[in-house]
Tab-separated table of C-alpha atoms in Angstrom:
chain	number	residue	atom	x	y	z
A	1	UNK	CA	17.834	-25.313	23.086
A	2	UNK	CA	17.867	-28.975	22.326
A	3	UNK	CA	19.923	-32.155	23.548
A	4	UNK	CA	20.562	-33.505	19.883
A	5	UNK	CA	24.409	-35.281	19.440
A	6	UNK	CA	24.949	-35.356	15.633
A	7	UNK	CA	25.554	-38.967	14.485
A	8	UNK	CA	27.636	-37.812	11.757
A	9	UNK	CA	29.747	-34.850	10.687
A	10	UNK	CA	27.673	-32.472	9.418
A	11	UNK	CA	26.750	-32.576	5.628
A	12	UNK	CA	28.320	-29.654	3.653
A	13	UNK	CA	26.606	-29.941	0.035
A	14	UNK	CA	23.755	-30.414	-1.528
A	15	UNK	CA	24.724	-33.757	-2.921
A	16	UNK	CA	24.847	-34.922	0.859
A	17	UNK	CA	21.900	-33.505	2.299
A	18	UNK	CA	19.735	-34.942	-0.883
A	19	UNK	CA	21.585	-38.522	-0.607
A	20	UNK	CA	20.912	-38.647	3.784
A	21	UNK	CA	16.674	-37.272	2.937
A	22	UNK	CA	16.579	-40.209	0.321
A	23	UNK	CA	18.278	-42.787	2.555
A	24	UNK	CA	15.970	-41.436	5.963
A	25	UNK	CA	12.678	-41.859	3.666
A	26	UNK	CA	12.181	-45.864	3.921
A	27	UNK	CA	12.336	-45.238	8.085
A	28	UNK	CA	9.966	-42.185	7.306
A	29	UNK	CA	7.696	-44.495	5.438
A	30	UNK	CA	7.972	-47.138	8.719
A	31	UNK	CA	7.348	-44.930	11.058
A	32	UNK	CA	4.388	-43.094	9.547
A	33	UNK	CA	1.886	-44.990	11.238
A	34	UNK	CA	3.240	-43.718	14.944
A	35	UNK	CA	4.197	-40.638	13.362
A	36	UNK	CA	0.276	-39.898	12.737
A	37	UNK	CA	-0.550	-41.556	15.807
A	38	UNK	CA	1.812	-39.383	17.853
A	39	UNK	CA	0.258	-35.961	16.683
A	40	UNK	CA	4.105	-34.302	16.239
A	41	UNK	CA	7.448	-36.052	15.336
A	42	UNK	CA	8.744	-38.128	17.589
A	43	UNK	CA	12.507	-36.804	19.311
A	44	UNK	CA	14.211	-39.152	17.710
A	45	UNK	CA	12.721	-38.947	14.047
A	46	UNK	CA	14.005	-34.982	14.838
A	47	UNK	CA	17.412	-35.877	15.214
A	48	UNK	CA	17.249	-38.029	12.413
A	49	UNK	CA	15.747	-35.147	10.249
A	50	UNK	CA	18.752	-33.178	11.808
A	51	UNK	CA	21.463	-35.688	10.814
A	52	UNK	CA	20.183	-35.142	7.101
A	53	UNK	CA	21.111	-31.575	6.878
A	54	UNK	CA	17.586	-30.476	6.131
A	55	UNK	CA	17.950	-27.685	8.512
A	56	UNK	CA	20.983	-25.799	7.799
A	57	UNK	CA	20.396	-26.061	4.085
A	58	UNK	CA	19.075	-22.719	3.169
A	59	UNK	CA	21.690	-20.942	5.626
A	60	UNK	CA	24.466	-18.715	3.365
A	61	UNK	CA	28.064	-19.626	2.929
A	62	UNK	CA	28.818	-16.449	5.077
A	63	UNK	CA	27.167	-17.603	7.870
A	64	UNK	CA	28.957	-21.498	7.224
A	65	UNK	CA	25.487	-22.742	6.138
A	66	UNK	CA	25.563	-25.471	2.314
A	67	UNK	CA	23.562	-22.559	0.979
A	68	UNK	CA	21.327	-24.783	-1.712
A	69	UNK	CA	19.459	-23.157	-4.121
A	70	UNK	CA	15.602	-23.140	-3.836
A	71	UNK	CA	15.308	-25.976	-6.471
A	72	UNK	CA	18.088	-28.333	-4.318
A	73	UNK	CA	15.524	-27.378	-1.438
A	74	UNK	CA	12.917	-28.654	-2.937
A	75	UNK	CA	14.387	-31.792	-3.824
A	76	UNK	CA	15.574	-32.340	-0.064
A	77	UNK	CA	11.741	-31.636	0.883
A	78	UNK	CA	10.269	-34.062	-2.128
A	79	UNK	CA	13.013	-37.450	-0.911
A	80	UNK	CA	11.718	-36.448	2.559
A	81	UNK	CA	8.145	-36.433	1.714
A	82	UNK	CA	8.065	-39.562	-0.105
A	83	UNK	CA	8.836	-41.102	3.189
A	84	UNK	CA	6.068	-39.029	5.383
A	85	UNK	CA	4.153	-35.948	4.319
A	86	UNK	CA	4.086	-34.752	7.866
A	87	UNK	CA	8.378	-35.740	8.237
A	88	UNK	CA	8.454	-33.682	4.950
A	89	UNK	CA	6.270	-30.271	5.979
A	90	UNK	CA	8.050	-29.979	9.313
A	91	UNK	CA	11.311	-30.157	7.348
A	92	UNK	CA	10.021	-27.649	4.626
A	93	UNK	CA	8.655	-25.294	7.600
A	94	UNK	CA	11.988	-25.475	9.972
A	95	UNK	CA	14.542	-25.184	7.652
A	96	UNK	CA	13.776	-21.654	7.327
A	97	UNK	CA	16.438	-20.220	10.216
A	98	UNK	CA	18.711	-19.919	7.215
A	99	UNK	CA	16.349	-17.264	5.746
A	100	UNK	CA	15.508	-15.562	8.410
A	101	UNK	CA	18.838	-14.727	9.520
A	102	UNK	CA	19.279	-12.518	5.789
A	103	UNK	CA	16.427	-10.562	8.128
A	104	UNK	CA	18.274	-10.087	11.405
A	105	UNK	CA	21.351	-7.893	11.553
A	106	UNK	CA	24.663	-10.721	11.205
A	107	UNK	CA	25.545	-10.082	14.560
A	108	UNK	CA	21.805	-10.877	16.159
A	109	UNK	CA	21.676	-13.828	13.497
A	110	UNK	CA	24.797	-15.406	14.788
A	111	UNK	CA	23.870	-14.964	18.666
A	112	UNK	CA	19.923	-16.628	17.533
A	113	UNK	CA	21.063	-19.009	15.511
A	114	UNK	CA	24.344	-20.343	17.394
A	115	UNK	CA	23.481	-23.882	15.599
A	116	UNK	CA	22.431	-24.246	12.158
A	117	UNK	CA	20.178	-26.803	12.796
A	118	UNK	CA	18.262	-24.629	14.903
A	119	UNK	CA	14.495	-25.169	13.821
A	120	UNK	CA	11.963	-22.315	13.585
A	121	UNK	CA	8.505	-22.494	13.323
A	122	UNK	CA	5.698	-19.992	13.596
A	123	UNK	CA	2.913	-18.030	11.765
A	124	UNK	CA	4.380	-14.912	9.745
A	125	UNK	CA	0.457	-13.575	9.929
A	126	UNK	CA	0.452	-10.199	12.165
A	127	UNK	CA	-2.668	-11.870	14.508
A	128	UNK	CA	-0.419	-10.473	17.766
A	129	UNK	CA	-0.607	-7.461	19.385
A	130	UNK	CA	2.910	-6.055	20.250
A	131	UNK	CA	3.385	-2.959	22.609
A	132	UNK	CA	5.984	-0.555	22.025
A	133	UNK	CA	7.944	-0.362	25.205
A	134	UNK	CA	11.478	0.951	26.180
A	135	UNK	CA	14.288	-1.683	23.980
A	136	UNK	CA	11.436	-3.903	22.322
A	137	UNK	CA	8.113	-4.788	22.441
A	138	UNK	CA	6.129	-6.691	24.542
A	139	UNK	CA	4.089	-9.725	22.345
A	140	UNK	CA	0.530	-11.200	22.848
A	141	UNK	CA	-1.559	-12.871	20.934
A	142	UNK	CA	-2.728	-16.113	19.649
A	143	UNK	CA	-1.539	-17.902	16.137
A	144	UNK	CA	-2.694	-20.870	14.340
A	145	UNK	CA	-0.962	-23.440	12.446
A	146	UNK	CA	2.215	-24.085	14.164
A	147	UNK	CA	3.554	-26.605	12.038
A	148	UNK	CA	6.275	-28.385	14.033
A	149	UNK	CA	6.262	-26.250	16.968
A	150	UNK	CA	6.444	-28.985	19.503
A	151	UNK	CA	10.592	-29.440	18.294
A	152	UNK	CA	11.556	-26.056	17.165
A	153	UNK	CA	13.952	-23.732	18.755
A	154	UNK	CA	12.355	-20.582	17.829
A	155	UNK	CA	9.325	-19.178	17.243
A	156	UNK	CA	8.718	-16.654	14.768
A	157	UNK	CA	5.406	-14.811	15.040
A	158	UNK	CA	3.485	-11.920	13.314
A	159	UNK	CA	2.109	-9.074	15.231
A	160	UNK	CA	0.794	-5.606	14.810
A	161	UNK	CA	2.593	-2.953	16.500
A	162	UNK	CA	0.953	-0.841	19.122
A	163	UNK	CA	2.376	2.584	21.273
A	164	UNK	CA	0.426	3.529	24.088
A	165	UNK	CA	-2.726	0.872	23.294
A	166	UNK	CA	-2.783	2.666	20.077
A	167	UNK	CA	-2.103	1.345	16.425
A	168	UNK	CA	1.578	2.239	15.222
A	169	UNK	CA	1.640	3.531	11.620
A	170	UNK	CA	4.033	2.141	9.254
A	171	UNK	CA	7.204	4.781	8.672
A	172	UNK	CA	7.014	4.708	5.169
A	173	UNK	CA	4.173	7.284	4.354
A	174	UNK	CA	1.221	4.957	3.858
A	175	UNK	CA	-0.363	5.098	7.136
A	176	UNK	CA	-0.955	1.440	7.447
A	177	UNK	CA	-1.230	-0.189	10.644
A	178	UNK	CA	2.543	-1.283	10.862
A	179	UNK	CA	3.525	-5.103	11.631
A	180	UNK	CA	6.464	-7.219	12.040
A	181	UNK	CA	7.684	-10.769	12.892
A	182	UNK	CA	8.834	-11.470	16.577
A	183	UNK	CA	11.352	-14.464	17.402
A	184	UNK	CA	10.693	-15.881	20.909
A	185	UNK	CA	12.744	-18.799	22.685
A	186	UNK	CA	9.924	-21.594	22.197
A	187	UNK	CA	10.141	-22.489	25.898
A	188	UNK	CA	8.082	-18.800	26.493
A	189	UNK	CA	5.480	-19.690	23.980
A	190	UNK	CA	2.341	-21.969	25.496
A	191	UNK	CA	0.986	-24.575	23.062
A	192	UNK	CA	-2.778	-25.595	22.731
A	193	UNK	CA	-3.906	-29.051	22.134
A	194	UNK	CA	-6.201	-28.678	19.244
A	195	UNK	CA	-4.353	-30.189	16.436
A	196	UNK	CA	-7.118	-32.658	15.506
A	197	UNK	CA	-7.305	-33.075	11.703
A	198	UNK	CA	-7.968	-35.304	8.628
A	199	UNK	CA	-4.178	-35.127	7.355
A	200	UNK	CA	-0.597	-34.035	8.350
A	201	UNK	CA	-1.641	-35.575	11.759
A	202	UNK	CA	1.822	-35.824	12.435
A	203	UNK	CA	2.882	-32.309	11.731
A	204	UNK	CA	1.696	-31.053	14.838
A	205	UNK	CA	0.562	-28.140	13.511
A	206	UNK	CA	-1.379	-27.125	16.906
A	207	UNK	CA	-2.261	-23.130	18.196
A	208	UNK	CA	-0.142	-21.432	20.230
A	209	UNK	CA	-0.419	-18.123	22.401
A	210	UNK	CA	2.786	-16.404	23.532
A	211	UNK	CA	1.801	-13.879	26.421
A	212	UNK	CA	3.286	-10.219	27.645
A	213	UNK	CA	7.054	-11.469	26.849
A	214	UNK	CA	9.374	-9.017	26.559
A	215	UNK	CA	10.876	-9.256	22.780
A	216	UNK	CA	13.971	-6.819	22.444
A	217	UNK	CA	14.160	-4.703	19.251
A	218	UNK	CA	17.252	-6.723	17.819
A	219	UNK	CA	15.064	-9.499	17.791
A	220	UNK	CA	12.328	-8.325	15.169
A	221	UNK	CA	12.513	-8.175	12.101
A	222	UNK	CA	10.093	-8.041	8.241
A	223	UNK	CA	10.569	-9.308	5.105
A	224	UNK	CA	11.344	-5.590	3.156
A	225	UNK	CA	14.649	-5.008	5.060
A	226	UNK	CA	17.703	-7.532	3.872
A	227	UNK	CA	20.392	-6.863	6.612
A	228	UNK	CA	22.600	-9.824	5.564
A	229	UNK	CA	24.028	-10.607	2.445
A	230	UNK	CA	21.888	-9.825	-0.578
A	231	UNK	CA	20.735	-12.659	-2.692
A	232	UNK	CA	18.606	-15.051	-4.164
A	233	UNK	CA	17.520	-16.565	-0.512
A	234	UNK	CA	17.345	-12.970	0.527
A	235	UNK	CA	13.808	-12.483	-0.433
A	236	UNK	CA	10.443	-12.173	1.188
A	237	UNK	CA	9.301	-15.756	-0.492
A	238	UNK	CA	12.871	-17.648	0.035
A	239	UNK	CA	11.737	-19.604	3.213
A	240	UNK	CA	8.756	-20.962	1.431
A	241	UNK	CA	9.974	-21.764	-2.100
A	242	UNK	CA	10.263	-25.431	-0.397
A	243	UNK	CA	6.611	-26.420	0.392
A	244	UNK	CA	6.266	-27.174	-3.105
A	245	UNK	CA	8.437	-30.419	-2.947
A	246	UNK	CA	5.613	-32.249	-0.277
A	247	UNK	CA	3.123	-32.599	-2.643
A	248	UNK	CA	5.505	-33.950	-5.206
A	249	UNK	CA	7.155	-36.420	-2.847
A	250	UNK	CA	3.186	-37.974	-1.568
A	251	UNK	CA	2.685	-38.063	-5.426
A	252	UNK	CA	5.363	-39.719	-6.789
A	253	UNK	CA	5.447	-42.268	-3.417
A	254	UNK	CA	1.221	-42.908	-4.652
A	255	UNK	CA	2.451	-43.820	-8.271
A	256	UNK	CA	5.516	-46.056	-6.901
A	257	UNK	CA	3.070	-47.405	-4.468
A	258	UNK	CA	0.490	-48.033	-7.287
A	259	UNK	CA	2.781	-49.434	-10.151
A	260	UNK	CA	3.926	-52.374	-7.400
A	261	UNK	CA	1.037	-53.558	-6.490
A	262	UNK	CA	-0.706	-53.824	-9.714
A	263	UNK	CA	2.508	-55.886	-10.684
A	264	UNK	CA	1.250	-58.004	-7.892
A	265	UNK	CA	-2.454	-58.320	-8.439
A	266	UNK	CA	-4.800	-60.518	-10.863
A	267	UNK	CA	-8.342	-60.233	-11.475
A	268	UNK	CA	-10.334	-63.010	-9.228
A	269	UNK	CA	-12.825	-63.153	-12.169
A	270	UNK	CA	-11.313	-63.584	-15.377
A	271	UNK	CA	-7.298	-64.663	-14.313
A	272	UNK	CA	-6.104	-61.637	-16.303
A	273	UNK	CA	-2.686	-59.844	-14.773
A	274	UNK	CA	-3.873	-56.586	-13.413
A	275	UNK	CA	-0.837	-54.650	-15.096
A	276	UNK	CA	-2.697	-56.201	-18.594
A	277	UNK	CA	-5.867	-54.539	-17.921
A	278	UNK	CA	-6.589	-51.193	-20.140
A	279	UNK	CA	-7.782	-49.435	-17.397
A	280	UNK	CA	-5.444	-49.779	-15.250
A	281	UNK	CA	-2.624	-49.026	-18.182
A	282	UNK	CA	-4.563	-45.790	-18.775
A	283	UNK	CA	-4.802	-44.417	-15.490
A	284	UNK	CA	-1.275	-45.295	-14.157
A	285	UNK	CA	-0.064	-43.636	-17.563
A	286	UNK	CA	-2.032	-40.505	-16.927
A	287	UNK	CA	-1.198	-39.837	-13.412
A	288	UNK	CA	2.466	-40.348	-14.040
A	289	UNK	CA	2.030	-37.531	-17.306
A	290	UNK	CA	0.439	-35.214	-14.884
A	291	UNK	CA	3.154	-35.812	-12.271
A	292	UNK	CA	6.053	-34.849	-14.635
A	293	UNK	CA	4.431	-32.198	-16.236
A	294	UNK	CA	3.414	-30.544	-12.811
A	295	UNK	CA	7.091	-31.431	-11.614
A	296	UNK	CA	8.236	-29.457	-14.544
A	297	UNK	CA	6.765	-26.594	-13.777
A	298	UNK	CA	7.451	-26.475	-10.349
A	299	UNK	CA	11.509	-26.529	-11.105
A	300	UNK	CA	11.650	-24.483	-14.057
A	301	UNK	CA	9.532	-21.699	-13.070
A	302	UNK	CA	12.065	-21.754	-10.010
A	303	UNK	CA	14.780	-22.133	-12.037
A	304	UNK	CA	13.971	-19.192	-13.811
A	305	UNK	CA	13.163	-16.866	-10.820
A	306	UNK	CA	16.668	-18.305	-9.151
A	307	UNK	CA	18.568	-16.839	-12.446
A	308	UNK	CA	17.022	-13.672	-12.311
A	309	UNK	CA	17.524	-12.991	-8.431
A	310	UNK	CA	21.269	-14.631	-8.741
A	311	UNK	CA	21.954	-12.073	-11.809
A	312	UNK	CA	21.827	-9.316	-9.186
A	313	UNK	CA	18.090	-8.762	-9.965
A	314	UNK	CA	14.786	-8.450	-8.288
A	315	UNK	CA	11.300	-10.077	-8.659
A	316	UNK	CA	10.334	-7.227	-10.813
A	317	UNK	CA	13.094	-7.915	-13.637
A	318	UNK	CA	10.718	-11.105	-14.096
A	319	UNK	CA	8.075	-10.510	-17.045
A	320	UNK	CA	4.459	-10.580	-15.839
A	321	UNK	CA	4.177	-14.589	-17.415
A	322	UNK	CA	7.536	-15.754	-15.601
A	323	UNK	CA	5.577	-14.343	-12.442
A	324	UNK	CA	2.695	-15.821	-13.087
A	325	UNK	CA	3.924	-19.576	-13.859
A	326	UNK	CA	5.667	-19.253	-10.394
A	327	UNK	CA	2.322	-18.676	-8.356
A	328	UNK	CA	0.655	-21.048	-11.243
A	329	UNK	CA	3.004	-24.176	-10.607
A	330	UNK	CA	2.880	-23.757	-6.787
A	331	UNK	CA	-1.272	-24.368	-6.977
A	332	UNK	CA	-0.920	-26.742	-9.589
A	333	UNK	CA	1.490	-28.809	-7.589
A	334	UNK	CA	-0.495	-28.946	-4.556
A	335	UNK	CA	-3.787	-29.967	-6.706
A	336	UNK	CA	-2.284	-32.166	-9.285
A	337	UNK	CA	-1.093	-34.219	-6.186
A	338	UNK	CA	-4.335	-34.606	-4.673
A	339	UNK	CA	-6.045	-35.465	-8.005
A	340	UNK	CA	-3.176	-37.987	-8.479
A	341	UNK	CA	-3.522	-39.787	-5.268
A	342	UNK	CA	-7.547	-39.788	-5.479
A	343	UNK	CA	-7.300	-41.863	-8.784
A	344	UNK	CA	-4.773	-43.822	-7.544
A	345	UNK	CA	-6.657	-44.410	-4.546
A	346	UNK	CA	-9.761	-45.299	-6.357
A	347	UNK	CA	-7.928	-47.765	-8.722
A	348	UNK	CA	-6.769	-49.970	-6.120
A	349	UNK	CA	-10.371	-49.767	-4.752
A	350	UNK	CA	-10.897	-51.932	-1.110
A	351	UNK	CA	-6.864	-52.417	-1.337
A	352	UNK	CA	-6.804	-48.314	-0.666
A	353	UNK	CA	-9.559	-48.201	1.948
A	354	UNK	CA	-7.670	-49.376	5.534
A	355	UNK	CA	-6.312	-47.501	7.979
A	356	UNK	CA	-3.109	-49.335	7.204
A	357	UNK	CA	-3.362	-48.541	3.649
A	358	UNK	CA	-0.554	-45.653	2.856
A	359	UNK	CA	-2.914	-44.412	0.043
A	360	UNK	CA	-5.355	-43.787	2.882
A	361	UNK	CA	-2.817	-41.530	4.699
A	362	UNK	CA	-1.839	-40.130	1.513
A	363	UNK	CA	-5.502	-39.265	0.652
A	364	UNK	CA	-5.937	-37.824	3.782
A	365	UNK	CA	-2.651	-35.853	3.489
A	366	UNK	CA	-3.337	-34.400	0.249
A	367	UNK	CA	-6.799	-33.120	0.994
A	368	UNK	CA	-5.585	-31.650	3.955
A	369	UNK	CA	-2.304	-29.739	2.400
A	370	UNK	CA	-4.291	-28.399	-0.350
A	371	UNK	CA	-6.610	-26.506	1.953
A	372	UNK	CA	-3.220	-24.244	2.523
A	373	UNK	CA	-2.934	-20.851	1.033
A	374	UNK	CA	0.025	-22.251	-1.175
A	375	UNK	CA	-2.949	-23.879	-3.146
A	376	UNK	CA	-5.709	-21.129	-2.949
A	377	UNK	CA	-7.663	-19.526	-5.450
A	378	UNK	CA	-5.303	-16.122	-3.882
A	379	UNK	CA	-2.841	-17.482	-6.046
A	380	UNK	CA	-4.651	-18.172	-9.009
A	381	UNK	CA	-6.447	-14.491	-8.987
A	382	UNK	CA	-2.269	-13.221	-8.825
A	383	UNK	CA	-0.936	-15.557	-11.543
A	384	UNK	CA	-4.171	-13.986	-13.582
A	385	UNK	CA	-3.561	-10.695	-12.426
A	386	UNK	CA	-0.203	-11.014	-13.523
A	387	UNK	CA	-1.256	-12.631	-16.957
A	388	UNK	CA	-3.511	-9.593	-17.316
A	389	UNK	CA	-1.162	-7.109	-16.786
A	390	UNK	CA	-2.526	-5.951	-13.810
A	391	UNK	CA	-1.451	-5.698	-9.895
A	392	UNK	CA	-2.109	-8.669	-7.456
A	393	UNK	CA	-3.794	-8.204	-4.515
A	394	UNK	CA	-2.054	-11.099	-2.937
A	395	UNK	CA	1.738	-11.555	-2.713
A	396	UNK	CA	2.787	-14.952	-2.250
A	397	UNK	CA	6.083	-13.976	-0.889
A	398	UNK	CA	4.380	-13.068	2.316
A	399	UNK	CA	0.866	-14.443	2.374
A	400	UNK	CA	-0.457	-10.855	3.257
A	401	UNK	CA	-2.867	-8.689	1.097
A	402	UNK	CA	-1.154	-5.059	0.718
C-alpha cells in the first residue's frame, strides 16, 4: 500500500527507534511551518517517520516487531513531539498496527499487516452501521477525527452491527446493541475536507465516510477477544498508552524554547539581563516543577500498570488508587502542558505573538489536544470513581461508556 524504500535497515530496539525520533525532531521542528500549512504530513516527512521505527514499535517479538514497552513508546512519541505536535500525534495514532494485530487471528494479522510499518488510522467509536451479510459485513457510515488518514494503510473503524436492517445483540447475555471495529484498505475509504482547526493543523485529522464495502469476517475484530499472544500490549488501552508523550514533548520543547531566549534578552528600560529578573526566575522555575512532576506521573503510573500486566495479570489485579493515578496522569499531562505553554507564552509577551513564533503553534496545539477525550472531565469522574471505590462509567481503554 505505499511506495516507501527504507533508507536504512530497519531499527530492532528501543535504543534505536528513541535515538532516530530524537535525531528526526530538529527537521520536525523545520518543517513545522509547511507541516501546518500543508493540513497532513507531507510524503516525505512519512518516510522519514518510517525510517525511525515509530511504526513497528509496539508490534510483538512473535510477529518480528522491537516490541517496546508502553513507557519506551512514550518516549519515542515525546522526542517526536518536541519536533512537531502534529509529526508526534500521527506517530502516536499509526503505530498502533502492532496492537491491533494481538486482535486479529496470527494468520489474518500477518496477511494485513505484511509490513510492520504499515500505518493505521481510524475512529474505534461504533458511529457505522455494518450489515450482517454472507462471510462479513457490509460497512457504512461516517467517522470523525481521522488523525493521519491521508498516509495510513488501513483504516480501522467502529460500527454497530445490524442483521436484516435490525440491531444485532451482543452474544454475551446483555442484550446490548453489539459493535465491533472494521479494517478497510484506505484506498475504499472517501476523505472529507473539513479539517480546519486552531491546532494539530498538520495532523490531518479530517472526516471520512467508507460506503457499502464488503468487510470479510476475518477482518473484524474488538478489544475483549486477545487472539495473539497474551500480554501487556494485549489490552484494550495498549494502542493508546502513547498519546501521553505529545503533550510532554510540546512542553518540554516550550521550556527549552523559553530558557534560550531569555538567555538572549535584556530589558530595553533598565539594561538588566532578562535571565536576572525575579519574574522571569519564578516562572521558568515553576513550569519546569510542573513539567517533571506531571512527567513523573505519567511513567510511573505506567510503569506500574506494565508490571502488573507483564506478571501475568490483568487491569483488575491493580488497586482502585494505581487505577486511578493512570486515568489521573493522562489528564494531568494533557493540561499541565497547556498551562505550561500559556505562561510561557505570556512571559515572552510580543516575542510569542507571530505566526512564526513556535510558542504560537504550540499554544495553538495545546488548546487544541486538550479538547481530546484523553483530557476530559470522563477521566477525572473514573480516576474519582475509582478513588471512591466505586465503578466508572467510562473506560479509558476504549473510550466507550458500558
Amino acid at each position: 500500500m505505499t511506495t516507501w524504500t527504507p533508507s536504512a535497515p530497519a531499527p530492532e530496539t528501543a535504543e534505536e527507534i528513541l535515538a532516530r525520533a530524537k535525531a528526526l525532531a530538529p527537521q520536525l521542528r523545520e518543517r513545522a511551518p509547511e507541516i501546518e500549512q500543508t493540513g497532513h504530513l507531507p510524503a516525505d516527512v512519512v518516510d522519514m517517520l518510517r525510517d525511525t521505527g515509530v511504526f513497528r514499535m509496539s508490534f510483538g517479538r512473535d510477529f518480528g516487531g522491537p516490541e517496546l514497552t508502553s513507557m519506551q513508546q512514550t518516549e519515542v512519541v515525546e522526542a517526536l513531539a518536541y519536533g512537531d505536535a502534529s509529526a508526534g500525534w500521527c506517530a502516536a495514532i499509526g503505530s498502533m498496527s502492532g496492537a491491533i494485530s494481538n486482535f486479529l487471528e496470527p494468520a489474518t494479522a500477518k496477511e494485513v499487516f505484511t509490513d510492520l510499518d504499515t500505518i493505521t488510522a481510524g475512529l474505534i467509536f461504533p458511529t457505522g452501521h455494518a450489515e450482517r451479510v454472507p462471510g462479513g459485513f457490509r460497512l457504512t457510515g461516517r467517522w470523525s477525527f481521522g488523525s493521519g488518514i491521508h498516509h495510513s494503510g488501513w483504516v480501522t473503524s467502529g460500527a454497530f452491527i445490524y442483521q436484516d436492517g435490525k440491531p444485532w445483540a451482543s452474544p454475551d447475555g446483555s442484550n446490548s446493541h453489539a459493535s465491533r471495529q472494521f479494517l478497510v484498505p484506505r484506498d475504499r475509504v472517501e476523505l472529507i475536507d473539513n479539517w480546519d482547526t486552531t491546532g494539530l493543523r498538520g495532523s490531518g485529522s479530517c472526516d471520512y465516510t467508507i460506503t457499502d464495502v464488503f468487510v470479510p469476517e476475518e477482518h473484524t475484530y474488538t478489544f475483549f477477544n486477545v487472539k495473539g499472544r497474551p500480554g501487556p500490549l494485549a489490552q484494550p488501552d495498549s494502542f493508546m498508552r502513547n498519546l501521553c508523550g505529545v503533550p510532554l514533548g510540546v512542553a518540554r520543547a516550550a521550556l527549552d524554547h523559553t530558557r534560550e531566549t531569555v538567555q538572549k534578552r535584556v530589558d530595553r528600560m533598565t539594561n538588566t539581563p532578562w535571565s536576572d529578573i525575579f519574574r522571569v526566575q519564578v516562572t521558568i522555575a515553576e513550569c519546569e516543577a510542573d513539567f517533571h512532576a506531571t512527567r513523573s506521573g505519567v511513567y510511573a503510573s505506567a510503569q506500574r500498570q506494565w508490571e502488573a500486566l507483564a506478571g501475568g495479570g490483568t487491569p483488575d489485579d491493580l488497586t482502585p488508587d494505581e487505577r486511578a493515578s493512570y486515568s489521573l496522569a493522562w489528564v494531568h499531562a494533557f493540561r499541565t502542558s497547556r498551562s505550561i505553554v500559556n505562561r510561557l507564552y505570556d512571559l515572552l509577551q510580543t516575542w510569542s505573538i507571530n505566526r512564526t513564533s513556535p510558542m504560537d503553534r504550540w499554544m495553538r496545539d495545546t488548546a487544541t489536544m486538550r479538547q481530546h477525550v484523553a483530557a476530559s472531565d470522563l477521566l477525572l469522574e473514573s480516576g474519582g470513581a475509582y478513588l471512591l471505590g466505586r465503578p466508572p462509567k467510562f473506560r479509558m481503554s476504549l473510550g466507550l461508556v458500558k
